[in-house]
Coordinates of C-alpha atoms in Angstrom, one line a residue:
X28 CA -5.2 37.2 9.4
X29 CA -1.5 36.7 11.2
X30 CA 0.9 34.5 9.3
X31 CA 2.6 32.2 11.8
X32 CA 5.6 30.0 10.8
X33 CA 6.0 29.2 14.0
X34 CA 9.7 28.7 13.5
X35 CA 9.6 26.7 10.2
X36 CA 13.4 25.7 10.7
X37 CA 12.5 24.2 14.0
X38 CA 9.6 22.5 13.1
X39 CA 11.1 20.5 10.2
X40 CA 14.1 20.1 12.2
X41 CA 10.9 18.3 15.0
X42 CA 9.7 16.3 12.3
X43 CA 12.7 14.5 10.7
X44 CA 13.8 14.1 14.4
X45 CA 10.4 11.3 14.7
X46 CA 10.5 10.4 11.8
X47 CA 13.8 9.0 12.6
X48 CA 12.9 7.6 15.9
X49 CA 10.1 6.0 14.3
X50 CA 11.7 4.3 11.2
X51 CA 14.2 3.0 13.6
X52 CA 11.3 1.7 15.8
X53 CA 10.0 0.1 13.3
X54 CA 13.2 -1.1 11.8
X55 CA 13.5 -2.8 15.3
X56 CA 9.7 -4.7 15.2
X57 CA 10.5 -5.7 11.5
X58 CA 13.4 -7.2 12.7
X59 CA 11.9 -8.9 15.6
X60 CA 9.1 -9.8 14.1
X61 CA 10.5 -10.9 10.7
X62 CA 12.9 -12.9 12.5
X63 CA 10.6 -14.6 14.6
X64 CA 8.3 -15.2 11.7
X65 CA 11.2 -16.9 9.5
X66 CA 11.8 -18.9 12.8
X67 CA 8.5 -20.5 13.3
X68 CA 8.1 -21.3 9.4
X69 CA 11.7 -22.8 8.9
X70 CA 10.6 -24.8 12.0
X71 CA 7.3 -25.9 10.3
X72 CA 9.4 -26.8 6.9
X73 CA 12.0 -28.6 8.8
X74 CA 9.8 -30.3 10.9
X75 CA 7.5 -31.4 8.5
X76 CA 10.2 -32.5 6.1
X77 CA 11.8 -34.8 9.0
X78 CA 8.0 -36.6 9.9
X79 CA 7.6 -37.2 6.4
X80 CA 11.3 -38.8 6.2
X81 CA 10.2 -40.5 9.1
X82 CA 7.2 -41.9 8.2
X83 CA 9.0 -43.1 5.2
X84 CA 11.4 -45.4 6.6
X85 CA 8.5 -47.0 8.7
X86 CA 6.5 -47.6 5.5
X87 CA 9.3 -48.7 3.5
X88 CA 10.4 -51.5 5.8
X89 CA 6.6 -52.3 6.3
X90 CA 6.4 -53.1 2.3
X91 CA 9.4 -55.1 2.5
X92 CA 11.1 -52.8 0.3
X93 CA 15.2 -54.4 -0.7
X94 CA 15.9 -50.2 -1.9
X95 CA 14.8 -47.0 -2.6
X96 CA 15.9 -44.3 -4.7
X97 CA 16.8 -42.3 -1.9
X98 CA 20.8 -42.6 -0.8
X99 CA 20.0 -40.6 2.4
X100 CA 17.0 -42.8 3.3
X101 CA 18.7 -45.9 2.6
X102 CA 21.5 -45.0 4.8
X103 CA 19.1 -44.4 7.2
X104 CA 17.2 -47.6 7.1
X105 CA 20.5 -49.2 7.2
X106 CA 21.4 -47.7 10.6
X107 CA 18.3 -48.8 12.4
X108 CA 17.5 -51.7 14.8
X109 CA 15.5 -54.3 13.4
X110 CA 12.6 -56.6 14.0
X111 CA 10.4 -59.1 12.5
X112 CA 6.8 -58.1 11.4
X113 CA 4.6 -58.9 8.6
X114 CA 4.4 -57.2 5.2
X115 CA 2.1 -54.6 4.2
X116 CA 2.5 -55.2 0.5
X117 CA -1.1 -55.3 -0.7
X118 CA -0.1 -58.1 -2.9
X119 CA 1.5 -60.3 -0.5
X120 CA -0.8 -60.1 2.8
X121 CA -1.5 -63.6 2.6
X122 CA 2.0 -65.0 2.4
X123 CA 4.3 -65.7 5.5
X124 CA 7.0 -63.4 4.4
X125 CA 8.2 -61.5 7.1
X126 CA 10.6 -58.8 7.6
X127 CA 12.6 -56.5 9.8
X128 CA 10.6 -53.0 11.5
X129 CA 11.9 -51.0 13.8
X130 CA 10.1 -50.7 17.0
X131 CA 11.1 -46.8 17.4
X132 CA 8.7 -45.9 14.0
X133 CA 6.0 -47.8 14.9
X134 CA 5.9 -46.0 18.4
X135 CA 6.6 -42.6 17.8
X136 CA 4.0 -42.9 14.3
X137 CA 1.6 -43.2 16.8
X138 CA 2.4 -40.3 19.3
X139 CA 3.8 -38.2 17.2
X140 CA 0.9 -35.8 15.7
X141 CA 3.2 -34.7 12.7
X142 CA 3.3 -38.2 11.7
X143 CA -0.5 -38.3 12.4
X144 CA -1.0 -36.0 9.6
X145 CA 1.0 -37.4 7.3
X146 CA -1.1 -39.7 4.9
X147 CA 0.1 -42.3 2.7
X148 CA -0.1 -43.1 -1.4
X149 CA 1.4 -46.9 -2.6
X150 CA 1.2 -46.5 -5.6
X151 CA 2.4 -48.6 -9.2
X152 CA 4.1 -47.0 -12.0
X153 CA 1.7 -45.3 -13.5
X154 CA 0.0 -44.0 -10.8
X155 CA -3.0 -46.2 -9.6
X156 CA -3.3 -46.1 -5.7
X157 CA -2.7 -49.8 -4.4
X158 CA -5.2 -50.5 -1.8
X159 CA -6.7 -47.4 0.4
X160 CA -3.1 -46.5 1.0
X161 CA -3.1 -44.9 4.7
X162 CA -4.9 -41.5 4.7
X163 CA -6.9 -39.3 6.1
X164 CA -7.8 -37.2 3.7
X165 CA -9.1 -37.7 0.1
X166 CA -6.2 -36.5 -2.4
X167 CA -5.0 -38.2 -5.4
X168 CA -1.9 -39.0 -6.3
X169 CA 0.6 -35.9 -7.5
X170 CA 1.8 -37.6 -11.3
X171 CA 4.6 -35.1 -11.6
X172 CA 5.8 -35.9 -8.2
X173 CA 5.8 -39.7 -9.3
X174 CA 7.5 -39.1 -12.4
X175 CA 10.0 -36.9 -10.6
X176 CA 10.5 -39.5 -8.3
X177 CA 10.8 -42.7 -10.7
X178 CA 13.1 -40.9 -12.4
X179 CA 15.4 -39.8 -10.4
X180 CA 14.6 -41.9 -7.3
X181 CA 13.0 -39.4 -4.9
X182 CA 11.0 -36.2 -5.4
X183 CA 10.1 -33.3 -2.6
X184 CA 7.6 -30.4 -3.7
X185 CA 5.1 -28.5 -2.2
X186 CA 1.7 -28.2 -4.1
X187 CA -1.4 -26.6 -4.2
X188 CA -4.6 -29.0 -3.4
X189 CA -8.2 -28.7 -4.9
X190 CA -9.3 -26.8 -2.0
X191 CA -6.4 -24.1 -2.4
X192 CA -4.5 -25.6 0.5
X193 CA -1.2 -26.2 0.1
X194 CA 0.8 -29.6 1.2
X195 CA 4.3 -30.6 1.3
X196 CA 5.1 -34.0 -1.2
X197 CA 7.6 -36.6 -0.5
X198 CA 7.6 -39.5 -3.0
X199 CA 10.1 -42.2 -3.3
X200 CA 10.5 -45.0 -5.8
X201 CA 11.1 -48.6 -3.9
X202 CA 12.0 -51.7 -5.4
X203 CA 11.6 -55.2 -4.0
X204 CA 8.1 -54.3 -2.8
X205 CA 6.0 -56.5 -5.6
X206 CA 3.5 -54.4 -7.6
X207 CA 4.6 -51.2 -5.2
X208 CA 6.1 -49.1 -7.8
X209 CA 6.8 -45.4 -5.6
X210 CA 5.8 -44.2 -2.3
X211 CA 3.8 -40.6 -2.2
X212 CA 3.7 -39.0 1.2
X213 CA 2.1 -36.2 2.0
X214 CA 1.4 -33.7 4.8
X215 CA -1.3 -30.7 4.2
X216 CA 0.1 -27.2 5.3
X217 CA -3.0 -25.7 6.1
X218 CA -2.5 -25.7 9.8
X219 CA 0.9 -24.8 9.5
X220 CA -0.3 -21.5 6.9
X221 CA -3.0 -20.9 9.7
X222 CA -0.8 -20.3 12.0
X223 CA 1.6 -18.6 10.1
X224 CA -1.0 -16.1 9.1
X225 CA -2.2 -15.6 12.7
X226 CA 1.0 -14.8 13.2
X227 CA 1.6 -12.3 10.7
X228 CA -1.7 -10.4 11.3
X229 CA -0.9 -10.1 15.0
X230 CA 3.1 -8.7 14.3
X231 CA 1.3 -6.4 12.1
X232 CA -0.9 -5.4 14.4
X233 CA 1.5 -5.1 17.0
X234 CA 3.8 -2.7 14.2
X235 CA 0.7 -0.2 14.0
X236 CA 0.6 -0.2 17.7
X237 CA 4.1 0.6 18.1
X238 CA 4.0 3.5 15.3
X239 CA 1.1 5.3 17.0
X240 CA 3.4 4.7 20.4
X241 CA 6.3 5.3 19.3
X242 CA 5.4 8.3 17.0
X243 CA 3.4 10.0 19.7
X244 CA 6.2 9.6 22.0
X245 CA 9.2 10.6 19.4
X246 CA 7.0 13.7 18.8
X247 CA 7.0 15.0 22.7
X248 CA 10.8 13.7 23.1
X249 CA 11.8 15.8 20.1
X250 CA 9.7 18.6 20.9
X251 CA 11.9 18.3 24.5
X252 CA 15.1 17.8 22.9
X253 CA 14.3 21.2 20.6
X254 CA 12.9 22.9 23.5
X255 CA 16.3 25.1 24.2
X256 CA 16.7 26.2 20.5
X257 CA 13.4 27.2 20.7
X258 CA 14.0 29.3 23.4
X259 CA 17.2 30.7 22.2
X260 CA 15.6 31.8 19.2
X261 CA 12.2 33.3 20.9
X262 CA 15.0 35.0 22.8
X263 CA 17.0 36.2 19.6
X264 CA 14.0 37.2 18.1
X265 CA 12.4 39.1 20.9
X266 CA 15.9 41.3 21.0
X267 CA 15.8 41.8 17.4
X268 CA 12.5 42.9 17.5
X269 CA 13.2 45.6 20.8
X270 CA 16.6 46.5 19.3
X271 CA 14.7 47.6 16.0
X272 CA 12.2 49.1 17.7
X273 CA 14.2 51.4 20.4
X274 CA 16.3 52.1 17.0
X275 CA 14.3 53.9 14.8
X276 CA 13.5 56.6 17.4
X277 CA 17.0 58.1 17.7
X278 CA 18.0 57.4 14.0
X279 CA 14.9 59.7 13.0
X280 CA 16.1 62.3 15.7
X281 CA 19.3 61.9 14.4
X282 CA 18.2 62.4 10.4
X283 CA 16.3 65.5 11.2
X284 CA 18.8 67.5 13.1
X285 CA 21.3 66.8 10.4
X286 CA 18.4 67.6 8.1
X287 CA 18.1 70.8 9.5
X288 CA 21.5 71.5 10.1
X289 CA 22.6 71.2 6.3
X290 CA 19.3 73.5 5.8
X291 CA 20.6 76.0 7.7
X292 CA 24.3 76.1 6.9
X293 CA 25.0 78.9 3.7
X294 CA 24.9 77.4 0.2
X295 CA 28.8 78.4 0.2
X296 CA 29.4 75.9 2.7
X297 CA 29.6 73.2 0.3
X298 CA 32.3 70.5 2.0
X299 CA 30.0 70.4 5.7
X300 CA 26.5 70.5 3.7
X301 CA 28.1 67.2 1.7
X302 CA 29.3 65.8 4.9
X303 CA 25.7 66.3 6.0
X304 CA 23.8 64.5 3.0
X305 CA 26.4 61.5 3.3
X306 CA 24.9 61.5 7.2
X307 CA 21.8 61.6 5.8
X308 CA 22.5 59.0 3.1
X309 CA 23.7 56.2 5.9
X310 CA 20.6 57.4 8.3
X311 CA 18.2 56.3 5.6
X312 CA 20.3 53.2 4.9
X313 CA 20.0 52.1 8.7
X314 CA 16.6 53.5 9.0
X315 CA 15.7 50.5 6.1
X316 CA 18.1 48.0 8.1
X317 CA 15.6 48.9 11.3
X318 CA 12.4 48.3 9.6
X319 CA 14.0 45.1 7.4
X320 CA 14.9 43.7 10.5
X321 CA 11.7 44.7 12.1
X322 CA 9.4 43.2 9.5
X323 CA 11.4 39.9 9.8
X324 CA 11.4 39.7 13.4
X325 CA 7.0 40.1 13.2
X326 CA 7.7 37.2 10.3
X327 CA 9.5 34.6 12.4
X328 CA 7.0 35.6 15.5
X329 CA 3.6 35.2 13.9
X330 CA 3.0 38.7 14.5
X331 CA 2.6 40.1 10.9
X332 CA -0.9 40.7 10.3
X333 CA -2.4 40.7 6.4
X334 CA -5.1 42.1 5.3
X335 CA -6.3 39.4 3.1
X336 CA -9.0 40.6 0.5
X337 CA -9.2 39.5 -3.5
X338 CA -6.3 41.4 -5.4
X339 CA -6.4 41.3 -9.1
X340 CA -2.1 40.6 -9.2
X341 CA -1.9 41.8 -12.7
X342 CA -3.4 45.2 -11.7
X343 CA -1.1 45.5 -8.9
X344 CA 2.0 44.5 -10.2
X345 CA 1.2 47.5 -13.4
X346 CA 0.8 50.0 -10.9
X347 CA 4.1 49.1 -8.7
X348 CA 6.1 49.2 -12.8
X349 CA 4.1 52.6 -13.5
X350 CA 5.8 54.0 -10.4
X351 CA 9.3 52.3 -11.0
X352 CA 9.5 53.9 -14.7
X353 CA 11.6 56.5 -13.9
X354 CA 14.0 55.1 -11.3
X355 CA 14.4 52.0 -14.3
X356 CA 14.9 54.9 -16.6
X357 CA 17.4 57.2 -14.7
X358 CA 19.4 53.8 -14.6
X359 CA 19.2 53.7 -18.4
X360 CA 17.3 50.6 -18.2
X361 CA 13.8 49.5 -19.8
X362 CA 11.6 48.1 -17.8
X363 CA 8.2 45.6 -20.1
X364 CA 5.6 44.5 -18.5
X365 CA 3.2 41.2 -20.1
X366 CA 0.3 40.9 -17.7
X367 CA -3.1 39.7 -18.6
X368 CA -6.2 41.0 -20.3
X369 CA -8.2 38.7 -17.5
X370 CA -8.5 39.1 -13.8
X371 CA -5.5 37.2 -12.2
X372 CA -7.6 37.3 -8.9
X373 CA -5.7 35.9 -5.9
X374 CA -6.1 36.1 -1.7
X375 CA -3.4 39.1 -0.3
X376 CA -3.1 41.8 1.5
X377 CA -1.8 44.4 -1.5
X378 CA 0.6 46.5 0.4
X379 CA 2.9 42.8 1.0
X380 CA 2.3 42.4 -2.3
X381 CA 3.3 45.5 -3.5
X382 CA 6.5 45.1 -1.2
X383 CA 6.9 41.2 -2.8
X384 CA 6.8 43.0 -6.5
X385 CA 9.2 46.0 -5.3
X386 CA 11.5 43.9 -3.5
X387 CA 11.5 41.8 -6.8
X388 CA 12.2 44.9 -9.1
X389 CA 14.5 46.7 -6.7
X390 CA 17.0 43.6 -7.3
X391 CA 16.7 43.4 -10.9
X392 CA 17.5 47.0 -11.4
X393 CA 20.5 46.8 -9.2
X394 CA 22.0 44.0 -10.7
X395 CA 21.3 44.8 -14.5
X396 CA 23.7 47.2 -15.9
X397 CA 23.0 50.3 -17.8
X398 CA 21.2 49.1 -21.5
X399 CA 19.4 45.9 -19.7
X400 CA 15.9 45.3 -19.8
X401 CA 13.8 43.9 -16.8
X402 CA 10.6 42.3 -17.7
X403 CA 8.1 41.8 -15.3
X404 CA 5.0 38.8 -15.7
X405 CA 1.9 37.6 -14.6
X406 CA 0.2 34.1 -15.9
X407 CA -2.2 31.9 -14.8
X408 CA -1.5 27.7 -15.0
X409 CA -4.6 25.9 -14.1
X410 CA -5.4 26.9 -10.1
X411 CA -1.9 28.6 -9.3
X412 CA -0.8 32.4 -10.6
X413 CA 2.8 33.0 -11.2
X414 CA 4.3 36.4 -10.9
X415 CA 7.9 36.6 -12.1
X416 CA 10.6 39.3 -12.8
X417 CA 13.6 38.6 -15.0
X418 CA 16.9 40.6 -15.8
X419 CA 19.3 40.7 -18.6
X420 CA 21.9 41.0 -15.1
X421 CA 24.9 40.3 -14.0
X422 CA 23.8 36.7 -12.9
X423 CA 24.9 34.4 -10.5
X424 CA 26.9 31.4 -9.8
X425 CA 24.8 28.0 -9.1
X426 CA 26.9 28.1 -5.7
X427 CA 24.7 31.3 -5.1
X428 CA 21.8 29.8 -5.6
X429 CA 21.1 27.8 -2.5
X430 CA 21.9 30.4 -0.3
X431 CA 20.8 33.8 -2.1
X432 CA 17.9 33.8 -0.1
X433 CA 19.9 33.4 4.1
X434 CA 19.9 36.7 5.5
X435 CA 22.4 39.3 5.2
X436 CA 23.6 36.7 2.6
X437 CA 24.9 38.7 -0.8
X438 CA 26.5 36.8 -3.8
X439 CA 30.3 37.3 -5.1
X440 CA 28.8 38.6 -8.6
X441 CA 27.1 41.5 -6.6
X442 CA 30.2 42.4 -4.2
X443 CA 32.6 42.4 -7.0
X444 CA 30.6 44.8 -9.0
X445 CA 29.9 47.5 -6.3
X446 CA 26.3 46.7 -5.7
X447 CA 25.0 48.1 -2.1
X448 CA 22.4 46.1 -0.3
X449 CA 22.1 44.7 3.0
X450 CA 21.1 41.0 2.0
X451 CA 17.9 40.9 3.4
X452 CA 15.6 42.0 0.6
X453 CA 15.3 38.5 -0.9
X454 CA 14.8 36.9 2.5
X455 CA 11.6 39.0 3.3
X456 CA 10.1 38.3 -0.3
X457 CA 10.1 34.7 0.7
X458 CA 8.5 34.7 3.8
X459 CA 6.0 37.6 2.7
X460 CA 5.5 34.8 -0.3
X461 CA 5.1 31.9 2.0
X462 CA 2.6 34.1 4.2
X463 CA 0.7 34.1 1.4
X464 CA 0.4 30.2 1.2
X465 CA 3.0 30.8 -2.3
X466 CA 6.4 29.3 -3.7
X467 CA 9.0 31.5 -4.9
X468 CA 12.3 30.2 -7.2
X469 CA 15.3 31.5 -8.6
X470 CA 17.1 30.9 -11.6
X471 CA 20.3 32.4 -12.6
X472 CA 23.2 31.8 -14.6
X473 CA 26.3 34.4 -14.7
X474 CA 26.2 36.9 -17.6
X475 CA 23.3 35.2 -18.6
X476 CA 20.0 37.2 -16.1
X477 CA 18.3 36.1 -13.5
X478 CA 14.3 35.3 -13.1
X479 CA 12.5 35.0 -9.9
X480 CA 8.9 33.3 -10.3
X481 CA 6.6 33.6 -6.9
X482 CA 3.6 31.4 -7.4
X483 CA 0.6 31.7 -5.6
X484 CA -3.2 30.2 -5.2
X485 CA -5.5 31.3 -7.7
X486 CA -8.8 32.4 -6.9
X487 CA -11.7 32.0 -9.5
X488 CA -12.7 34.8 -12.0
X489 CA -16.1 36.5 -10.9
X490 CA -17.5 36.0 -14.4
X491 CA -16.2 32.1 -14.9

């Protein structure tokens, strides 16, 4: 298997990049289309509002109404040019009565298809329908909608019908109009809701258009407008890669002839021999550099193969302590171990993990001074097993924290207390980690020790 990143940085960098484009896509058709939604239904409540007004004032002057409750209304019926017809009170058709109509109303009622739908309720005071009244459709009268309106004078409400339509009320009381106690007017919505809902299906329709659009197209503009980092850092990483390679030959010639060179001076030649081990010394130091650098240049490439087969993690990280027990004890430190009587079985090539588990113990005894302990242990928690190594350190500061694990990166705790490294030891446990399809944390306080927990996929015990 070869762990490919495929320039993790990049590719998140890719994704918030369309996922911006799209929400602002989106933002824009919500806008649009929620605008033009409000639009067409505060047209459909104002229009309907102004044909039942409408059809008001020609009813009241038909009944021969002297006032309403409504001021607005009144002043309206007050402003309009008059005519003689004959009343439409159901108790006075046979009388000669006559009053004034305006010839506007009776024209536009019958043109008009928002006065078409509006049906009409005389009604007395408590509620019995006088006559048919003028409907087309079969709806009773709305009682708190009269009581509203005798009350106060006029009443608007929409309400729910029988058949789980809704319709829009407009009820006025009238006086002067014999038995006629109130007006009820009404206008059912369902054609309006219809509409409205054909309306909303098709914006939302046309939003999941535009996110497979716009998505697919913010993907291949990002992946343009990234396009030159890429590049640069193929580049970068390619020239990392031949640098540490073309490196490693001469720093080996360079360690053996000063190998042999101390070899063969006299042992009374102490000052050049010591001038030879410190060459030696800074050789292997650079030699470590090379094949750091190396390791994370095959990382960021995809070109780091692993040798995935079942490793019991327990097992491994026992041997890779066993072999650190004298370096730990040389520093004076002692170095526990609480691991498992189970299999901790998990998918891994051992020799990354062994590097994970050394990298991880070659920090905690560099940062824990002489009398420390290190402690390093390995649990299961339902499907995920969690390897971690803690210190009694030096620490470090929460400022540390978020960077501790950027290359060549080395916190102020370590420089101020002498500590060598080359920062890159933390930054190869992570991506060796993430190869492995794992998470790895960090938590630290100064003075107070640091743990580093790498969790990884569990697989099942042979005997379960």
């Amino acid at each position: 298997m070869t762990f490919s990143p495929d320039l993790p940085a990049l590719k998140s960098l890719r994704r918030r990049m369309t996922l911006v484009y799209l929400l602002a896509a989106l933002a824009l058709v919500a806008l649009i289309g929620g605008g033009a939604y409000g639009l067409l239904s505060n047209y459909f409540f104002s229009a309907t509002d102004s044909a039942l007004r409408q059809k008001m004032s020609t009813e009241v002057i038909a009944l021969g109404a002297r006032d309403t409750g409504d001021a607005t209304l009144d002043a309206q019926l007050a402003a309009l040019p008059q005519r003689t017809t004959v009343s439409r009170d159901p108790d006075r058709r046979g009388s000669d009565e006559r009053h004034e109509e305006p010839p506007r109303l009776r024209q536009e009622d019958s043109v008009n298809p928002d006065l078409l739908a509006v049906y009409v309720l005389p009604v007395d005071a408590t509620g019995n329908v006088l006559g048919r009244g003028i409907t087309q459709t079969q709806i009773s009268v709305d009682a708190n909608a009269l009581q509203g309106a005798l009350r106060s004078g006029s009443d608007w409400r929409t309400v729910r019908l029988s058949d789980g339509g809704l319709a829009r009320l407009y009820t006025v009381r009238v006086e002067g109009a014999g038995t006629v106690a109130a007006l009820q007017l009404g206008r059912s919505l369902s054609d309006q809701t219809q509409i409205l809902n054909y309306l909303l299906m098709s914006l939302l329709g046309l939003a999941a258009l535009a996110a497979v659009l716009v998505g697919t197209a913010s993907w291949w503009l990002s992946g343009r407008s990234i396009a030159p980092a890429r590049e640069a850092w193929a580049k970068q990483q390619a020239f990392v890669a031949n640098a540490s390679h073309e490196l490693r030959a001469p720093l080996t010639l360079l360690r053996a002839s000063a190998e042999t060179a101390r070899d063969e001076l006299p042992a009374a030649a102490q000052s050049p021999r010591a001038l030879l081990s410190d060459v030696l010394d800074e050789t292997d130091h650079m030699n470590r550099l090379v094949d750091d650098l190396l390791l994370l240049s095959r990382l960021d490439a995809g070109k780091l193969p692993l040798l995935l087969e079942p490793v019991d993690l327990a097992v491994l990280a026992a041997d890779t302590v066993r072999g650190m027990e004298r370096l730990a004890a040389e520093r004076g430190l002692t170095l526990k171990t609480h691991l498992p009587q189970e299999a901790a079985l998990m998918q891994g090539d051992p020799t990354r993990l062994r590097q994970i588990i050394l990298n991880a113990l070659d920090n905690a005894l560099r940062y824990t001074p002489r009398g420390g302990c290190v402690t390093v242990s390995v649990g299961a928690q339902g499907g995920q097993l969690q390897l971690a190594v803690a210190d009694t350190g030096i620490g470090m500061a929460r400022e540390d924290l978020a960077r501790v694990f950027d290359r060549f990166y080395r916190a102020d705790s370590a420089r101020r207390e002498g500590v060598t490294g080359n920062g890159l030891g933390l930054s190869i446990t992570r991506a060796l980690v993430e190869a492995h399809k794992g998470r790895i944390a960090l938590d630290s306080a100064p003075g107070q020790g640091t743990r580093l927990t790498a969790t990884f996929p569990r697989l099942p015990s042979p005997h379960a």
